[in-house]
Short mmCIF file of C-alpha atoms in Angstrom, two decimals:
data_model
loop_
_atom_site.label_atom_id
_atom_site.label_comp_id
_atom_site.label_asym_id
_atom_site.label_seq_id
_atom_site.Cartn_x
_atom_site.Cartn_y
_atom_site.Cartn_z
CA MET A 1 81.99 117.22 95.60
CA TYR A 2 80.00 114.57 97.46
CA GLU A 3 82.23 111.82 96.09
CA ASN A 4 85.32 113.77 97.17
CA LEU A 5 83.92 114.21 100.68
CA MET A 6 83.10 110.51 100.96
CA GLY A 7 86.70 109.74 99.96
CA LEU A 8 88.17 111.84 102.78
CA PRO A 9 89.67 109.77 105.64
CA LEU A 10 87.51 111.49 108.24
CA PHE A 11 84.32 110.72 106.29
CA ASN A 12 85.27 107.21 105.19
CA GLY A 13 82.24 104.93 105.43
CA VAL A 14 79.72 107.75 105.88
CA SER A 15 76.67 107.30 103.65
CA TYR A 16 75.75 109.63 100.81
CA ASN A 17 72.59 110.68 102.64
CA ARG A 18 74.54 111.50 105.80
CA ILE A 19 77.08 113.51 103.80
CA SER A 20 74.15 115.42 102.30
CA GLU A 21 72.89 116.19 105.80
CA ILE A 22 76.32 117.38 106.93
CA VAL A 23 76.65 119.66 103.91
CA GLY A 24 73.15 121.02 104.47
CA ASN A 25 73.52 121.63 108.21
CA THR A 26 77.16 122.70 108.52
CA ARG A 27 78.76 126.05 107.77
CA LEU A 28 81.24 125.17 105.07
CA ALA A 29 83.69 127.63 103.54
CA PHE A 30 85.17 127.03 100.10
CA PHE A 31 88.36 128.58 98.72
CA LYS A 32 90.28 128.29 95.48
CA TYR A 33 94.05 128.75 95.17
CA LEU A 34 96.17 129.20 92.07
CA PRO A 35 99.44 127.29 91.44
CA GLY A 36 102.18 128.46 93.81
CA GLU A 37 99.80 130.39 96.06
CA LYS A 38 100.29 130.04 99.82
CA ILE A 39 97.42 128.35 101.65
CA VAL A 40 98.80 128.09 105.20
CA SER A 41 101.87 129.45 106.97
CA ALA A 42 103.61 127.25 109.55
CA GLY A 43 102.70 128.39 113.06
CA THR A 44 99.22 129.63 112.09
CA PRO A 45 96.58 128.69 114.70
CA CYS A 46 94.62 125.61 113.64
CA THR A 47 91.04 126.72 114.32
CA HIS A 48 89.40 124.70 111.55
CA LEU A 49 89.84 121.58 109.45
CA MET A 50 91.09 122.15 105.93
CA PHE A 51 90.05 119.55 103.36
CA VAL A 52 91.72 119.35 99.95
CA ILE A 53 88.81 118.51 97.65
CA GLY A 54 90.52 119.34 94.37
CA GLY A 55 94.11 119.54 93.17
CA ASN A 56 97.41 118.92 94.97
CA VAL A 57 99.17 120.77 97.78
CA ARG A 58 102.78 120.78 98.95
CA LEU A 59 103.52 120.74 102.70
CA SER A 60 106.93 121.78 104.04
CA ILE A 61 108.10 121.33 107.63
CA LYS A 62 111.45 122.77 108.68
CA ASN A 63 113.51 123.49 111.76
CA ARG A 64 114.45 127.00 112.85
CA SER A 65 117.77 127.01 111.00
CA ASP A 66 116.22 125.72 107.74
CA ARG A 67 118.91 123.01 107.68
CA PHE A 68 116.33 120.24 108.00
CA ILE A 69 113.26 120.40 105.73
CA ILE A 70 110.77 117.70 104.78
CA HIS A 71 108.40 118.17 101.85
CA GLN A 72 105.34 116.10 101.05
CA THR A 73 102.44 116.26 98.61
CA LEU A 74 98.79 115.65 99.45
CA GLU A 75 96.34 114.80 96.68
CA ALA A 76 92.60 115.39 96.81
CA PRO A 77 90.70 114.13 98.67
CA SER A 78 92.79 114.71 101.78
CA VAL A 79 92.91 116.74 104.98
CA ILE A 80 95.73 119.00 106.19
CA SER A 81 97.18 118.20 109.66
CA PRO A 82 93.87 117.24 111.34
CA ASP A 83 95.66 116.06 114.52
CA PHE A 84 96.55 119.66 115.40
CA LEU A 85 92.94 120.79 115.85
CA PHE A 86 93.03 119.75 119.53
CA GLY A 87 95.69 119.27 122.19
CA ARG A 88 98.47 121.37 123.68
CA ASN A 89 99.88 122.45 120.32
CA THR A 90 97.18 123.77 117.99
CA LEU A 91 99.42 125.43 115.42
CA PHE A 92 99.79 124.17 111.86
CA PRO A 93 103.23 122.49 111.71
CA ALA A 94 103.78 123.02 107.99
CA SER A 95 103.58 125.72 105.39
CA VAL A 96 101.23 124.71 102.57
CA LYS A 97 101.25 125.85 98.94
CA ALA A 98 99.10 124.97 95.95
CA ILE A 99 100.84 122.88 93.30
CA ASP A 100 98.09 123.32 90.74
CA THR A 101 94.63 124.88 91.00
CA VAL A 102 93.43 123.76 94.43
CA SER A 103 89.99 123.69 96.02
CA ILE A 104 89.84 123.80 99.83
CA MET A 105 86.83 123.21 102.07
CA GLN A 106 87.02 124.45 105.68
CA ILE A 107 85.00 123.38 108.70
CA GLU A 108 85.26 125.42 111.89
CA LYS A 109 86.33 123.56 115.03
CA ASN A 110 82.97 123.94 116.82
CA ASP A 111 81.09 122.71 113.76
CA PHE A 112 83.36 119.68 113.51
CA ILE A 113 82.69 118.93 117.18
CA SER A 114 78.98 118.94 116.39
CA ILE A 115 79.54 116.51 113.52
CA VAL A 116 81.49 113.95 115.57
CA ARG A 117 78.98 114.23 118.42
CA SER A 118 76.15 113.29 116.09
CA ASP A 119 77.89 110.72 113.89
CA GLU A 120 79.74 107.71 115.33
CA ILE A 121 81.49 106.89 112.05
CA CYS A 122 83.04 110.36 111.86
CA LEU A 123 84.00 110.12 115.52
CA PHE A 124 85.70 106.73 115.12
CA ASN A 125 87.47 107.88 111.95
CA TYR A 126 88.93 110.87 113.76
CA LEU A 127 89.89 108.88 116.85
CA ASN A 128 91.58 106.24 114.69
CA TYR A 129 93.47 108.92 112.77
CA ILE A 130 94.86 110.73 115.81
CA SER A 131 95.53 107.43 117.63
CA THR A 132 97.57 106.13 114.70
CA ASN A 133 99.62 109.32 114.70
CA ALA A 134 100.11 109.19 118.47
CA GLN A 135 101.40 105.61 118.24
CA LYS A 136 104.18 106.76 115.92
CA ALA A 137 105.95 108.13 118.99
CA ILE A 138 106.25 104.69 120.61
CA ASP A 139 107.60 103.11 117.43
CA GLY A 140 110.01 105.98 117.03
CA VAL A 141 111.36 106.02 120.56
CA LEU A 142 112.08 102.30 120.35
CA ALA A 143 113.78 102.78 117.00
CA LEU A 144 115.88 105.67 118.26
CA THR A 145 117.06 103.83 121.37
CA THR A 146 117.59 100.26 120.20
CA GLY A 147 116.79 100.12 116.51
CA SER A 148 119.02 100.05 113.50
CA LEU A 149 120.06 103.17 111.61
CA GLU A 150 117.53 102.25 108.94
CA GLU A 151 114.76 102.25 111.55
CA ARG A 152 115.86 105.60 112.89
CA ILE A 153 115.82 107.16 109.42
CA ALA A 154 112.40 105.66 108.79
CA PHE A 155 111.03 107.08 112.02
CA TRP A 156 112.18 110.63 111.28
CA ILE A 157 110.44 110.61 107.91
CA ILE A 158 107.28 108.75 108.98
CA ALA A 159 106.78 110.94 112.05
CA LEU A 160 106.89 114.13 109.96
CA THR A 161 104.61 113.02 107.12
CA GLN A 162 100.97 112.09 106.74
CA ARG A 163 100.13 108.52 105.80
CA ASP A 164 98.57 109.57 102.48
CA ALA A 165 101.56 111.75 101.54
CA LYS A 166 103.26 111.40 98.15
CA ASP A 167 106.55 112.68 96.71
CA ILE A 168 108.26 112.88 100.12
CA VAL A 169 111.65 114.58 100.15
CA LEU A 170 113.92 115.09 103.16
CA ALA A 171 116.24 118.02 102.35
CA CYS A 172 119.32 118.04 104.56
CA ARG A 173 123.07 117.77 104.10
CA GLN A 174 124.36 114.26 104.64
CA ARG A 175 126.93 115.36 107.21
CA ASP A 176 124.19 116.95 109.31
CA LEU A 177 122.18 113.73 109.20
CA TYR A 178 124.93 111.29 110.12
CA SER A 179 126.02 113.66 112.90
CA LEU A 180 122.43 113.75 114.13
CA PHE A 181 122.23 109.95 114.20
CA GLY A 182 125.68 109.66 115.75
CA VAL A 183 127.16 107.38 113.10
CA GLN A 184 130.10 107.43 110.73
CA ARG A 185 129.56 108.64 107.18
CA SER A 186 130.41 105.19 105.77
CA SER A 187 127.73 103.51 107.89
CA PHE A 188 125.20 106.14 106.88
CA ILE A 189 125.92 105.77 103.16
CA ASN A 190 125.86 101.97 103.39
CA THR A 191 122.41 102.14 104.95
CA LEU A 192 121.14 104.52 102.28
CA ASP A 193 122.57 102.30 99.55
CA ASP A 194 120.81 99.26 101.00
CA MET A 195 117.48 101.12 101.22
CA LYS A 196 117.96 102.36 97.65
CA GLU A 197 118.63 98.83 96.36
CA ARG A 198 115.35 97.66 97.91
CA GLY A 199 113.42 100.45 96.19
CA ILE A 200 112.48 102.31 99.39
CA ILE A 201 114.39 105.57 98.77
CA ASP A 202 116.67 107.39 96.38
CA TYR A 203 119.18 109.97 97.55
CA SER A 204 121.70 112.64 96.63
CA PRO A 205 124.22 114.60 98.77
CA ASN A 206 121.49 117.03 99.87
CA GLU A 207 118.26 115.04 99.98
CA ILE A 208 116.57 111.71 100.55
CA ARG A 209 113.58 111.02 98.31
CA VAL A 210 111.06 108.43 99.48
CA ILE A 211 109.91 106.08 96.74
CA SER A 212 107.59 103.99 98.91
CA ARG A 213 106.26 105.34 102.21
CA SER A 214 104.49 102.05 102.94
CA ASP A 215 107.79 100.17 102.60
CA LEU A 216 109.44 102.77 104.80
CA ARG A 217 106.67 102.29 107.37
CA SER A 218 107.19 98.52 107.24
CA VAL A 219 110.77 99.06 108.37
CA LEU A 220 109.25 100.05 111.74
CA LEU A 221 106.19 97.83 111.97
CA LYS A 222 106.74 95.19 109.26
CA SER A 223 103.38 96.26 107.76
CA PRO A 224 102.10 99.46 106.11
CA ASP A 225 99.91 101.88 108.12
#
């Protein structure tokens, strides 16, 4: 467990002894979920951090009509939507299910505040995480206003997924997507074909599957996040 905690992005660089102190002085809750079991429902208040310390979970974010859904997988060690613990919107954006047998560790919000107050490494890790996510908006707005269609597609997927996400799938009918981006179907398909040739995505009439999120990210910034 200690190795898993040290591998979490929010505890990256924290020493073994410090992790031991955190475990000893913090109220930690541990849960186990079976394959297919629901862990979080979208819209649930985010009052604690949820760390995946064993197994794999599947996150799904969708719009109200269910016509636009993005799925992603998080592998242990990872944390579920940590940037929604604070701010104006403190609701989990995604529903989360266990893919296999999953172990979850929870830390209440007040206890996490105590941790970052007493440990600069944890504080900087969290600030860097939420800052990176906040900066997606600038990249995305620029891509949506002046960027290529490829950049706009990249922004939609990057903005809705975590940087350690795997097996990313955007489920949406092609005609809804090219209408959303305001382009002709031929231009949309040509762009998808070009991205597929470069090994960034694969696609079918009803979904876009991301092969390399880092390559998709580089479409926006020319370097992986």
